[in-house]
């Protein structure tokens, strides 16, 4: 197995994103065609975990970009769980937010 790489999620693999959500039983996004893609397009940030060309995990953040931020979705394919991929995704998200915003300055996350 090659190393897992974390990249910004750019929406280029929507079929893999849908398959990842289905792999963990998160199907509410499929009630309306295009809902999942629209949700990601409107997210503040999203990161993907890749095993070569295979999408194996995602994390996305939503909020107002000023004072509110939520990690809305954190998903790792069941075959890849318990390997630290979720932690890598969260770490990358927090690192990018710390660099780009003042959202958490002075908070317990980045004290």
PDB file of N, CA and C in Angstrom:
ATOM      1  N   UNK A   1       0.848  -1.180   0.000  1.00  0.00           N
ATOM      2  CA  UNK A   1       0.000   0.000   0.000  1.00  0.00           C
ATOM      3  C   UNK A   1       0.894   1.244   0.000  1.00  0.00           C
ATOM      4  N   UNK A   2       0.550   2.207  -0.819  1.00  0.00           N
ATOM      5  CA  UNK A   2       1.299   3.454  -0.854  1.00  0.00           C
ATOM      6  C   UNK A   2       0.844   4.385   0.268  1.00  0.00           C
ATOM      7  N   UNK A   3       1.634   5.412   0.560  1.00  0.00           N
ATOM      8  CA  UNK A   3       1.230   6.330   1.624  1.00  0.00           C
ATOM      9  C   UNK A   3      -0.048   7.091   1.257  1.00  0.00           C
ATOM     10  N   UNK A   4      -0.829   7.382   2.260  1.00  0.00           N
ATOM     11  CA  UNK A   4      -2.048   8.175   2.079  1.00  0.00           C
ATOM     12  C   UNK A   4      -1.634   9.635   1.889  1.00  0.00           C
ATOM     13  N   UNK A   5      -2.224  10.289   0.901  1.00  0.00           N
ATOM     14  CA  UNK A   5      -1.951  11.711   0.689  1.00  0.00           C
ATOM     15  C   UNK A   5      -3.211  12.510   0.997  1.00  0.00           C
ATOM     16  N   UNK A   6      -3.016  13.683   1.570  1.00  0.00           N
ATOM     17  CA  UNK A   6      -4.114  14.586   1.903  1.00  0.00           C
ATOM     18  C   UNK A   6      -4.003  15.797   0.983  1.00  0.00           C
ATOM     19  N   UNK A   7      -5.099  16.125   0.306  1.00  0.00           N
ATOM     20  CA  UNK A   7      -5.133  17.278  -0.593  1.00  0.00           C
ATOM     21  C   UNK A   7      -6.427  18.050  -0.379  1.00  0.00           C
ATOM     22  N   UNK A   8      -6.456  19.310  -0.785  1.00  0.00           N
ATOM     23  CA  UNK A   8      -7.753  19.994  -0.800  1.00  0.00           C
ATOM     24  C   UNK A   8      -8.707  19.220  -1.718  1.00  0.00           C
ATOM     25  N   UNK A   9      -9.947  19.090  -1.310  1.00  0.00           N
ATOM     26  CA  UNK A   9     -10.920  18.417  -2.167  1.00  0.00           C
ATOM     27  C   UNK A   9     -11.416  19.409  -3.200  1.00  0.00           C
ATOM     28  N   UNK A  10     -11.265  19.057  -4.466  1.00  0.00           N
ATOM     29  CA  UNK A  10     -11.608  19.987  -5.536  1.00  0.00           C
ATOM     30  C   UNK A  10     -12.848  19.589  -6.313  1.00  0.00           C
ATOM     31  N   UNK A  11     -13.539  18.568  -5.892  1.00  0.00           N
ATOM     32  CA  UNK A  11     -14.793  18.186  -6.536  1.00  0.00           C
ATOM     33  C   UNK A  11     -14.649  17.438  -7.840  1.00  0.00           C
ATOM     34  N   UNK A  12     -13.435  17.012  -8.184  1.00  0.00           N
ATOM     35  CA  UNK A  12     -13.231  16.389  -9.489  1.00  0.00           C
ATOM     36  C   UNK A  12     -13.639  14.925  -9.544  1.00  0.00           C
ATOM     37  N   UNK A  13     -13.919  14.307  -8.420  1.00  0.00           N
ATOM     38  CA  UNK A  13     -14.279  12.885  -8.397  1.00  0.00           C
ATOM     39  C   UNK A  13     -15.627  12.690  -7.697  1.00  0.00           C
ATOM     40  N   UNK A  14     -16.710  13.272  -8.225  1.00  0.00           N
ATOM     41  CA  UNK A  14     -17.990  13.172  -7.513  1.00  0.00           C
ATOM     42  C   UNK A  14     -18.494  11.740  -7.351  1.00  0.00           C
ATOM     43  N   UNK A  15     -18.222  10.864  -8.318  1.00  0.00           N
ATOM     44  CA  UNK A  15     -18.673   9.472  -8.183  1.00  0.00           C
ATOM     45  C   UNK A  15     -17.946   8.774  -7.033  1.00  0.00           C
ATOM     46  N   UNK A  16     -16.658   9.102  -6.817  1.00  0.00           N
ATOM     47  CA  UNK A  16     -15.929   8.514  -5.694  1.00  0.00           C
ATOM     48  C   UNK A  16     -16.439   9.090  -4.370  1.00  0.00           C
ATOM     49  N   UNK A  17     -16.784  10.366  -4.372  1.00  0.00           N
ATOM     50  CA  UNK A  17     -17.312  10.980  -3.153  1.00  0.00           C
ATOM     51  C   UNK A  17     -18.635  10.312  -2.768  1.00  0.00           C
ATOM     52  N   UNK A  18     -19.503  10.116  -3.741  1.00  0.00           N
ATOM     53  CA  UNK A  18     -20.777   9.446  -3.464  1.00  0.00           C
ATOM     54  C   UNK A  18     -20.545   8.024  -2.962  1.00  0.00           C
ATOM     55  N   UNK A  19     -19.620   7.301  -3.576  1.00  0.00           N
ATOM     56  CA  UNK A  19     -19.329   5.932  -3.139  1.00  0.00           C
ATOM     57  C   UNK A  19     -18.801   5.911  -1.708  1.00  0.00           C
ATOM     58  N   UNK A  20     -17.990   6.902  -1.356  1.00  0.00           N
ATOM     59  CA  UNK A  20     -17.453   6.978   0.003  1.00  0.00           C
ATOM     60  C   UNK A  20     -18.581   7.185   1.013  1.00  0.00           C
ATOM     61  N   UNK A  21     -19.500   8.099   0.727  1.00  0.00           N
ATOM     62  CA  UNK A  21     -20.640   8.329   1.622  1.00  0.00           C
ATOM     63  C   UNK A  21     -21.494   7.064   1.744  1.00  0.00           C
ATOM     64  N   UNK A  22     -21.723   6.398   0.636  1.00  0.00           N
ATOM     65  CA  UNK A  22     -22.525   5.167   0.675  1.00  0.00           C
ATOM     66  C   UNK A  22     -21.824   4.068   1.483  1.00  0.00           C
ATOM     67  N   UNK A  23     -20.492   4.044   1.457  1.00  0.00           N
ATOM     68  CA  UNK A  23     -19.745   2.987   2.158  1.00  0.00           C
ATOM     69  C   UNK A  23     -19.955   3.026   3.665  1.00  0.00           C
ATOM     70  N   UNK A  24     -20.313   4.206   4.192  1.00  0.00           N
ATOM     71  CA  UNK A  24     -20.567   4.318   5.633  1.00  0.00           C
ATOM     72  C   UNK A  24     -22.056   4.497   5.944  1.00  0.00           C
ATOM     73  N   UNK A  25     -22.896   4.372   4.909  1.00  0.00           N
ATOM     74  CA  UNK A  25     -24.340   4.436   5.126  1.00  0.00           C
ATOM     75  C   UNK A  25     -24.915   5.833   5.243  1.00  0.00           C
ATOM     76  N   UNK A  26     -24.164   6.836   4.853  1.00  0.00           N
ATOM     77  CA  UNK A  26     -24.666   8.212   4.903  1.00  0.00           C
ATOM     78  C   UNK A  26     -25.355   8.521   3.584  1.00  0.00           C
ATOM     79  N   UNK A  27     -26.638   8.229   3.513  1.00  0.00           N
ATOM     80  CA  UNK A  27     -27.353   8.343   2.244  1.00  0.00           C
ATOM     81  C   UNK A  27     -28.321   9.517   2.175  1.00  0.00           C
ATOM     82  N   UNK A  28     -28.462  10.296   3.227  1.00  0.00           N
ATOM     83  CA  UNK A  28     -29.434  11.398   3.192  1.00  0.00           C
ATOM     84  C   UNK A  28     -29.100  12.433   2.125  1.00  0.00           C
ATOM     85  N   UNK A  29     -27.836  12.546   1.737  1.00  0.00           N
ATOM     86  CA  UNK A  29     -27.455  13.501   0.692  1.00  0.00           C
ATOM     87  C   UNK A  29     -27.974  13.085  -0.688  1.00  0.00           C
ATOM     88  N   UNK A  30     -28.467  11.879  -0.824  1.00  0.00           N
ATOM     89  CA  UNK A  30     -28.879  11.385  -2.139  1.00  0.00           C
ATOM     90  C   UNK A  30     -30.376  11.518  -2.380  1.00  0.00           C
ATOM     91  N   UNK A  31     -31.068  12.185  -1.466  1.00  0.00           N
ATOM     92  CA  UNK A  31     -32.509  12.391  -1.655  1.00  0.00           C
ATOM     93  C   UNK A  31     -32.799  13.298  -2.842  1.00  0.00           C
ATOM     94  N   UNK A  32     -31.866  14.184  -3.120  1.00  0.00           N
ATOM     95  CA  UNK A  32     -32.010  15.103  -4.261  1.00  0.00           C
ATOM     96  C   UNK A  32     -30.733  15.030  -5.081  1.00  0.00           C
ATOM     97  N   UNK A  33     -30.851  14.775  -6.378  1.00  0.00           N
ATOM     98  CA  UNK A  33     -29.642  14.718  -7.215  1.00  0.00           C
ATOM     99  C   UNK A  33     -28.829  16.016  -7.113  1.00  0.00           C
ATOM    100  N   UNK A  34     -27.535  15.862  -6.956  1.00  0.00           N
ATOM    101  CA  UNK A  34     -26.646  17.021  -6.903  1.00  0.00           C
ATOM    102  C   UNK A  34     -26.484  17.650  -5.535  1.00  0.00           C
ATOM    103  N   UNK A  35     -27.229  17.183  -4.543  1.00  0.00           N
ATOM    104  CA  UNK A  35     -27.166  17.790  -3.212  1.00  0.00           C
ATOM    105  C   UNK A  35     -25.774  17.678  -2.591  1.00  0.00           C
ATOM    106  N   UNK A  36     -25.152  16.517  -2.703  1.00  0.00           N
ATOM    107  CA  UNK A  36     -23.828  16.326  -2.116  1.00  0.00           C
ATOM    108  C   UNK A  36     -22.803  17.245  -2.774  1.00  0.00           C
ATOM    109  N   UNK A  37     -22.810  17.318  -4.083  1.00  0.00           N
ATOM    110  CA  UNK A  37     -21.878  18.201  -4.799  1.00  0.00           C
ATOM    111  C   UNK A  37     -22.115  19.658  -4.423  1.00  0.00           C
ATOM    112  N   UNK A  38     -23.361  20.056  -4.293  1.00  0.00           N
ATOM    113  CA  UNK A  38     -23.680  21.433  -3.902  1.00  0.00           C
ATOM    114  C   UNK A  38     -23.217  21.715  -2.475  1.00  0.00           C
ATOM    115  N   UNK A  39     -23.397  20.751  -1.589  1.00  0.00           N
ATOM    116  CA  UNK A  39     -22.958  20.921  -0.200  1.00  0.00           C
ATOM    117  C   UNK A  39     -21.451  21.142  -0.141  1.00  0.00           C
ATOM    118  N   UNK A  40     -20.702  20.375  -0.924  1.00  0.00           N
ATOM    119  CA  UNK A  40     -19.251  20.548  -0.939  1.00  0.00           C
ATOM    120  C   UNK A  40     -18.855  21.866  -1.588  1.00  0.00           C
ATOM    121  N   UNK A  41     -19.557  22.270  -2.620  1.00  0.00           N
ATOM    122  CA  UNK A  41     -19.244  23.538  -3.287  1.00  0.00           C
ATOM    123  C   UNK A  41     -19.454  24.724  -2.351  1.00  0.00           C
ATOM    124  N   UNK A  42     -20.390  24.606  -1.416  1.00  0.00           N
ATOM    125  CA  UNK A  42     -20.690  25.704  -0.488  1.00  0.00           C
ATOM    126  C   UNK A  42     -19.934  25.606   0.835  1.00  0.00           C
ATOM    127  N   UNK A  43     -19.136  24.569   0.994  1.00  0.00           N
ATOM    128  CA  UNK A  43     -18.354  24.411   2.220  1.00  0.00           C
ATOM    129  C   UNK A  43     -17.236  25.438   2.277  1.00  0.00           C
ATOM    130  N   UNK A  44     -16.829  25.805   3.484  1.00  0.00           N
ATOM    131  CA  UNK A  44     -15.694  26.723   3.633  1.00  0.00           C
ATOM    132  C   UNK A  44     -14.417  26.072   3.136  1.00  0.00           C
ATOM    133  N   UNK A  45     -14.225  24.821   3.489  1.00  0.00           N
ATOM    134  CA  UNK A  45     -13.034  24.066   3.102  1.00  0.00           C
ATOM    135  C   UNK A  45     -13.371  22.592   3.108  1.00  0.00           C
ATOM    136  N   UNK A  46     -12.637  21.849   2.306  1.00  0.00           N
ATOM    137  CA  UNK A  46     -12.771  20.396   2.316  1.00  0.00           C
ATOM    138  C   UNK A  46     -11.427  19.793   1.937  1.00  0.00           C
ATOM    139  N   UNK A  47     -11.101  18.675   2.566  1.00  0.00           N
ATOM    140  CA  UNK A  47      -9.869  17.950   2.267  1.00  0.00           C
ATOM    141  C   UNK A  47     -10.204  16.497   1.994  1.00  0.00           C
ATOM    142  N   UNK A  48      -9.367  15.882   1.167  1.00  0.00           N
ATOM    143  CA  UNK A  48      -9.565  14.493   0.780  1.00  0.00           C
ATOM    144  C   UNK A  48      -8.326  13.677   1.118  1.00  0.00           C
ATOM    145  N   UNK A  49      -8.550  12.422   1.442  1.00  0.00           N
ATOM    146  CA  UNK A  49      -7.461  11.464   1.667  1.00  0.00           C
ATOM    147  C   UNK A  49      -7.478  10.485   0.502  1.00  0.00           C
ATOM    148  N   UNK A  50      -6.305  10.276  -0.083  1.00  0.00           N
ATOM    149  CA  UNK A  50      -6.179   9.437  -1.272  1.00  0.00           C
ATOM    150  C   UNK A  50      -5.203   8.289  -1.038  1.00  0.00           C
ATOM    151  N   UNK A  51      -5.586   7.119  -1.498  1.00  0.00           N
ATOM    152  CA  UNK A  51      -4.672   5.981  -1.596  1.00  0.00           C
ATOM    153  C   UNK A  51      -4.445   5.805  -3.094  1.00  0.00           C
ATOM    154  N   UNK A  52      -3.408   6.454  -3.603  1.00  0.00           N
ATOM    155  CA  UNK A  52      -3.223   6.512  -5.049  1.00  0.00           C
ATOM    156  C   UNK A  52      -4.386   7.275  -5.652  1.00  0.00           C
ATOM    157  N   UNK A  53      -5.098   6.692  -6.622  1.00  0.00           N
ATOM    158  CA  UNK A  53      -6.222   7.386  -7.246  1.00  0.00           C
ATOM    159  C   UNK A  53      -7.547   7.200  -6.510  1.00  0.00           C
ATOM    160  N   UNK A  54      -7.540   6.405  -5.428  1.00  0.00           N
ATOM    161  CA  UNK A  54      -8.782   6.083  -4.714  1.00  0.00           C
ATOM    162  C   UNK A  54      -9.041   7.069  -3.572  1.00  0.00           C
ATOM    163  N   UNK A  55     -10.226   7.660  -3.573  1.00  0.00           N
ATOM    164  CA  UNK A  55     -10.661   8.522  -2.486  1.00  0.00           C
ATOM    165  C   UNK A  55     -11.053   7.645  -1.309  1.00  0.00           C
ATOM    166  N   UNK A  56     -10.353   7.818  -0.163  1.00  0.00           N
ATOM    167  CA  UNK A  56     -10.606   6.949   0.990  1.00  0.00           C
ATOM    168  C   UNK A  56     -11.089   7.714   2.215  1.00  0.00           C
ATOM    169  N   UNK A  57     -11.105   9.059   2.146  1.00  0.00           N
ATOM    170  CA  UNK A  57     -11.590   9.844   3.272  1.00  0.00           C
ATOM    171  C   UNK A  57     -11.811  11.290   2.887  1.00  0.00           C
ATOM    172  N   UNK A  58     -12.700  11.952   3.618  1.00  0.00           N
ATOM    173  CA  UNK A  58     -12.955  13.374   3.413  1.00  0.00           C
ATOM    174  C   UNK A  58     -13.291  14.036   4.742  1.00  0.00           C
ATOM    175  N   UNK A  59     -13.047  15.329   4.783  1.00  0.00           N
ATOM    176  CA  UNK A  59     -13.518  16.170   5.877  1.00  0.00           C
ATOM    177  C   UNK A  59     -13.947  17.486   5.252  1.00  0.00           C
ATOM    178  N   UNK A  60     -15.024  18.062   5.779  1.00  0.00           N
ATOM    179  CA  UNK A  60     -15.424  19.380   5.284  1.00  0.00           C
ATOM    180  C   UNK A  60     -15.880  20.248   6.439  1.00  0.00           C
ATOM    181  N   UNK A  61     -15.639  21.549   6.278  1.00  0.00           N
ATOM    182  CA  UNK A  61     -16.005  22.535   7.293  1.00  0.00           C
ATOM    183  C   UNK A  61     -17.044  23.480   6.713  1.00  0.00           C
ATOM    184  N   UNK A  62     -18.022  23.832   7.537  1.00  0.00           N
ATOM    185  CA  UNK A  62     -19.038  24.802   7.168  1.00  0.00           C
ATOM    186  C   UNK A  62     -19.083  25.881   8.238  1.00  0.00           C
ATOM    187  N   UNK A  63     -19.578  27.043   7.878  1.00  0.00           N
ATOM    188  CA  UNK A  63     -19.694  28.132   8.838  1.00  0.00           C
ATOM    189  C   UNK A  63     -19.847  29.460   8.140  1.00  0.00           C
ATOM    190  N   UNK A  64     -19.718  30.514   8.939  1.00  0.00           N
ATOM    191  CA  UNK A  64     -19.894  31.849   8.368  1.00  0.00           C
ATOM    192  C   UNK A  64     -18.575  32.494   7.950  1.00  0.00           C
ATOM    193  N   UNK A  65     -17.462  31.846   8.222  1.00  0.00           N
ATOM    194  CA  UNK A  65     -16.167  32.381   7.830  1.00  0.00           C
ATOM    195  C   UNK A  65     -15.646  33.477   8.736  1.00  0.00           C
ATOM    196  N   UNK A  66     -16.380  33.778   9.800  1.00  0.00           N
ATOM    197  CA  UNK A  66     -15.976  34.842  10.715  1.00  0.00           C
ATOM    198  C   UNK A  66     -15.833  34.317  12.134  1.00  0.00           C
ATOM    199  N   UNK A  67     -16.913  33.765  12.671  1.00  0.00           N
ATOM    200  CA  UNK A  67     -16.853  33.340  14.062  1.00  0.00           C
ATOM    201  C   UNK A  67     -17.376  31.934  14.309  1.00  0.00           C
ATOM    202  N   UNK A  68     -17.982  31.324  13.317  1.00  0.00           N
ATOM    203  CA  UNK A  68     -18.569  29.999  13.493  1.00  0.00           C
ATOM    204  C   UNK A  68     -17.963  29.043  12.485  1.00  0.00           C
ATOM    205  N   UNK A  69     -17.529  27.889  12.963  1.00  0.00           N
ATOM    206  CA  UNK A  69     -17.006  26.858  12.080  1.00  0.00           C
ATOM    207  C   UNK A  69     -17.362  25.500  12.666  1.00  0.00           C
ATOM    208  N   UNK A  70     -17.871  24.635  11.808  1.00  0.00           N
ATOM    209  CA  UNK A  70     -18.188  23.273  12.213  1.00  0.00           C
ATOM    210  C   UNK A  70     -17.503  22.302  11.273  1.00  0.00           C
ATOM    211  N   UNK A  71     -17.015  21.213  11.850  1.00  0.00           N
ATOM    212  CA  UNK A  71     -16.619  20.090  11.027  1.00  0.00           C
ATOM    213  C   UNK A  71     -17.920  19.343  10.776  1.00  0.00           C
ATOM    214  N   UNK A  72     -18.439  19.484   9.581  1.00  0.00           N
ATOM    215  CA  UNK A  72     -19.728  18.903   9.238  1.00  0.00           C
ATOM    216  C   UNK A  72     -19.615  17.403   8.983  1.00  0.00           C
ATOM    217  N   UNK A  73     -18.682  17.010   8.158  1.00  0.00           N
ATOM    218  CA  UNK A  73     -18.538  15.610   7.790  1.00  0.00           C
ATOM    219  C   UNK A  73     -17.082  15.191   7.922  1.00  0.00           C
ATOM    220  N   UNK A  74     -16.873  14.048   8.506  1.00  0.00           N
ATOM    221  CA  UNK A  74     -15.566  13.392   8.542  1.00  0.00           C
ATOM    222  C   UNK A  74     -15.838  11.923   8.259  1.00  0.00           C
ATOM    223  N   UNK A  75     -15.377  11.464   7.108  1.00  0.00           N
ATOM    224  CA  UNK A  75     -15.670  10.098   6.683  1.00  0.00           C
ATOM    225  C   UNK A  75     -14.385   9.418   6.234  1.00  0.00           C
ATOM    226  N   UNK A  76     -14.194   8.193   6.688  1.00  0.00           N
ATOM    227  CA  UNK A  76     -13.104   7.347   6.219  1.00  0.00           C
ATOM    228  C   UNK A  76     -13.735   6.013   5.807  1.00  0.00           C
ATOM    229  N   UNK A  77     -13.379   5.562   4.621  1.00  0.00           N
ATOM    230  CA  UNK A  77     -13.919   4.298   4.119  1.00  0.00           C
ATOM    231  C   UNK A  77     -13.656   3.198   5.148  1.00  0.00           C
ATOM    232  N   UNK A  78     -14.631   2.314   5.368  1.00  0.00           N
ATOM    233  CA  UNK A  78     -14.462   1.257   6.375  1.00  0.00           C
ATOM    234  C   UNK A  78     -13.185   0.422   6.214  1.00  0.00           C
ATOM    235  N   UNK A  79     -12.748   0.187   4.995  1.00  0.00           N
ATOM    236  CA  UNK A  79     -11.521  -0.589   4.784  1.00  0.00           C
ATOM    237  C   UNK A  79     -10.265   0.155   5.242  1.00  0.00           C
ATOM    238  N   UNK A  80     -10.375   1.459   5.476  1.00  0.00           N
ATOM    239  CA  UNK A  80      -9.228   2.286   5.839  1.00  0.00           C
ATOM    240  C   UNK A  80      -9.331   2.858   7.253  1.00  0.00           C
ATOM    241  N   UNK A  81     -10.382   2.518   7.967  1.00  0.00           N
ATOM    242  CA  UNK A  81     -10.548   3.042   9.320  1.00  0.00           C
ATOM    243  C   UNK A  81      -9.509   2.450  10.264  1.00  0.00           C
ATOM    244  N   UNK A  82      -9.262   3.175  11.340  1.00  0.00           N
ATOM    245  CA  UNK A  82      -8.308   2.788  12.392  1.00  0.00           C
ATOM    246  C   UNK A  82      -6.867   2.786  11.901  1.00  0.00           C
ATOM    247  N   UNK A  83      -6.583   3.676  10.944  1.00  0.00           N
ATOM    248  CA  UNK A  83      -5.217   3.845  10.438  1.00  0.00           C
ATOM    249  C   UNK A  83      -4.731   5.277  10.602  1.00  0.00           C
ATOM    250  N   UNK A  84      -5.496   6.094  11.308  1.00  0.00           N
ATOM    251  CA  UNK A  84      -5.087   7.474  11.547  1.00  0.00           C
ATOM    252  C   UNK A  84      -5.464   8.444  10.437  1.00  0.00           C
ATOM    253  N   UNK A  85      -6.239   8.008   9.470  1.00  0.00           N
ATOM    254  CA  UNK A  85      -6.589   8.874   8.345  1.00  0.00           C
ATOM    255  C   UNK A  85      -7.514  10.006   8.787  1.00  0.00           C
ATOM    256  N   UNK A  86      -8.457   9.714   9.648  1.00  0.00           N
ATOM    257  CA  UNK A  86      -9.341  10.762  10.163  1.00  0.00           C
ATOM    258  C   UNK A  86      -8.554  11.828  10.905  1.00  0.00           C
ATOM    259  N   UNK A  87      -7.575  11.411  11.686  1.00  0.00           N
ATOM    260  CA  UNK A  87      -6.718  12.369  12.404  1.00  0.00           C
ATOM    261  C   UNK A  87      -5.909  13.214  11.432  1.00  0.00           C
ATOM    262  N   UNK A  88      -5.407  12.588  10.364  1.00  0.00           N
ATOM    263  CA  UNK A  88      -4.670  13.354   9.344  1.00  0.00           C
ATOM    264  C   UNK A  88      -5.559  14.406   8.692  1.00  0.00           C
ATOM    265  N   UNK A  89      -6.793  14.034   8.392  1.00  0.00           N
ATOM    266  CA  UNK A  89      -7.721  14.978   7.767  1.00  0.00           C
ATOM    267  C   UNK A  89      -8.038  16.145   8.698  1.00  0.00           C
ATOM    268  N   UNK A  90      -8.317  15.856   9.959  1.00  0.00           N
ATOM    269  CA  UNK A  90      -8.613  16.918  10.925  1.00  0.00           C
ATOM    270  C   UNK A  90      -7.391  17.813  11.110  1.00  0.00           C
ATOM    271  N   UNK A  91      -6.220  17.228  11.219  1.00  0.00           N
ATOM    272  CA  UNK A  91      -4.989  18.019  11.388  1.00  0.00           C
ATOM    273  C   UNK A  91      -4.780  18.967  10.211  1.00  0.00           C
ATOM    274  N   UNK A  92      -4.994  18.475   9.000  1.00  0.00           N
ATOM    275  CA  UNK A  92      -4.822  19.316   7.814  1.00  0.00           C
ATOM    276  C   UNK A  92      -5.847  20.441   7.792  1.00  0.00           C
ATOM    277  N   UNK A  93      -7.075  20.139   8.177  1.00  0.00           N
ATOM    278  CA  UNK A  93      -8.121  21.164   8.226  1.00  0.00           C
ATOM    279  C   UNK A  93      -7.744  22.244   9.234  1.00  0.00           C
ATOM    280  N   UNK A  94      -7.370  21.856  10.423  1.00  0.00           N
ATOM    281  CA  UNK A  94      -7.035  22.833  11.454  1.00  0.00           C
ATOM    282  C   UNK A  94      -5.798  23.644  11.079  1.00  0.00           C
ATOM    283  N   UNK A  95      -4.814  22.996  10.494  1.00  0.00           N
ATOM    284  CA  UNK A  95      -3.609  23.696  10.055  1.00  0.00           C
ATOM    285  C   UNK A  95      -3.956  24.756   9.002  1.00  0.00           C
ATOM    286  N   UNK A  96      -4.797  24.414   8.061  1.00  0.00           N
ATOM    287  CA  UNK A  96      -5.154  25.373   7.012  1.00  0.00           C
ATOM    288  C   UNK A  96      -5.969  26.535   7.570  1.00  0.00           C
ATOM    289  N   UNK A  97      -6.836  26.254   8.516  1.00  0.00           N
ATOM    290  CA  UNK A  97      -7.642  27.326   9.109  1.00  0.00           C
ATOM    291  C   UNK A  97      -6.782  28.251   9.953  1.00  0.00           C
ATOM    292  N   UNK A  98      -5.822  27.700  10.647  1.00  0.00           N
ATOM    293  CA  UNK A  98      -4.930  28.518  11.469  1.00  0.00           C
ATOM    294  C   UNK A  98      -4.127  29.479  10.594  1.00  0.00           C
ATOM    295  N   UNK A  99      -3.675  29.001   9.449  1.00  0.00           N
ATOM    296  CA  UNK A  99      -2.878  29.831   8.547  1.00  0.00           C
ATOM    297  C   UNK A  99      -3.712  30.918   7.873  1.00  0.00           C
ATOM    298  N   UNK A 100      -4.933  30.588   7.505  1.00  0.00           N
ATOM    299  CA  UNK A 100      -5.716  31.459   6.640  1.00  0.00           C
ATOM    300  C   UNK A 100      -6.709  32.357   7.348  1.00  0.00           C
ATOM    301  N   UNK A 101      -7.048  32.076   8.591  1.00  0.00           N
ATOM    302  CA  UNK A 101      -8.065  32.881   9.259  1.00  0.00           C
ATOM    303  C   UNK A 101      -7.637  33.195  10.685  1.00  0.00           C
ATOM    304  N   UNK A 102      -8.332  34.107  11.266  1.00  0.00           N
ATOM    305  CA  UNK A 102      -8.107  34.396  12.683  1.00  0.00           C
ATOM    306  C   UNK A 102      -9.237  33.803  13.504  1.00  0.00           C
ATOM    307  N   UNK A 103      -9.959  32.868  12.939  1.00  0.00           N
ATOM    308  CA  UNK A 103     -11.131  32.313  13.577  1.00  0.00           C
ATOM    309  C   UNK A 103     -10.860  31.750  14.970  1.00  0.00           C
ATOM    310  N   UNK A 104      -9.736  31.052  15.135  1.00  0.00           N
ATOM    311  CA  UNK A 104      -9.461  30.402  16.410  1.00  0.00           C
ATOM    312  C   UNK A 104      -8.358  31.062  17.216  1.00  0.00           C
ATOM    313  N   UNK A 105      -7.851  32.188  16.797  1.00  0.00           N
ATOM    314  CA  UNK A 105      -6.737  32.794  17.537  1.00  0.00           C
ATOM    315  C   UNK A 105      -7.161  33.082  18.979  1.00  0.00           C
ATOM    316  N   UNK A 106      -6.346  32.633  19.882  1.00  0.00           N
ATOM    317  CA  UNK A 106      -6.636  32.829  21.294  1.00  0.00           C
ATOM    318  C   UNK A 106      -7.544  31.749  21.873  1.00  0.00           C
ATOM    319  N   UNK A 107      -8.005  30.821  21.070  1.00  0.00           N
ATOM    320  CA  UNK A 107      -8.871  29.785  21.593  1.00  0.00           C
ATOM    321  C   UNK A 107      -8.029  28.639  22.142  1.00  0.00           C
ATOM    322  N   UNK A 108      -8.715  27.679  22.710  1.00  0.00           N
ATOM    323  CA  UNK A 108      -7.990  26.532  23.263  1.00  0.00           C
ATOM    324  C   UNK A 108      -7.362  25.690  22.181  1.00  0.00           C
ATOM    325  N   UNK A 109      -7.830  25.793  20.936  1.00  0.00           N
ATOM    326  CA  UNK A 109      -7.246  24.973  19.871  1.00  0.00           C
ATOM    327  C   UNK A 109      -5.846  25.402  19.505  1.00  0.00           C
ATOM    328  N   UNK A 110      -5.607  26.699  19.484  1.00  0.00           N
ATOM    329  CA  UNK A 110      -4.315  27.188  19.028  1.00  0.00           C
ATOM    330  C   UNK A 110      -3.614  28.072  20.061  1.00  0.00           C
ATOM    331  N   UNK A 111      -4.206  28.175  21.258  1.00  0.00           N
ATOM    332  CA  UNK A 111      -3.689  28.973  22.355  1.00  0.00           C
ATOM    333  C   UNK A 111      -2.382  29.511  22.183  1.00  0.00           C
TER     334      UNK A 111
END
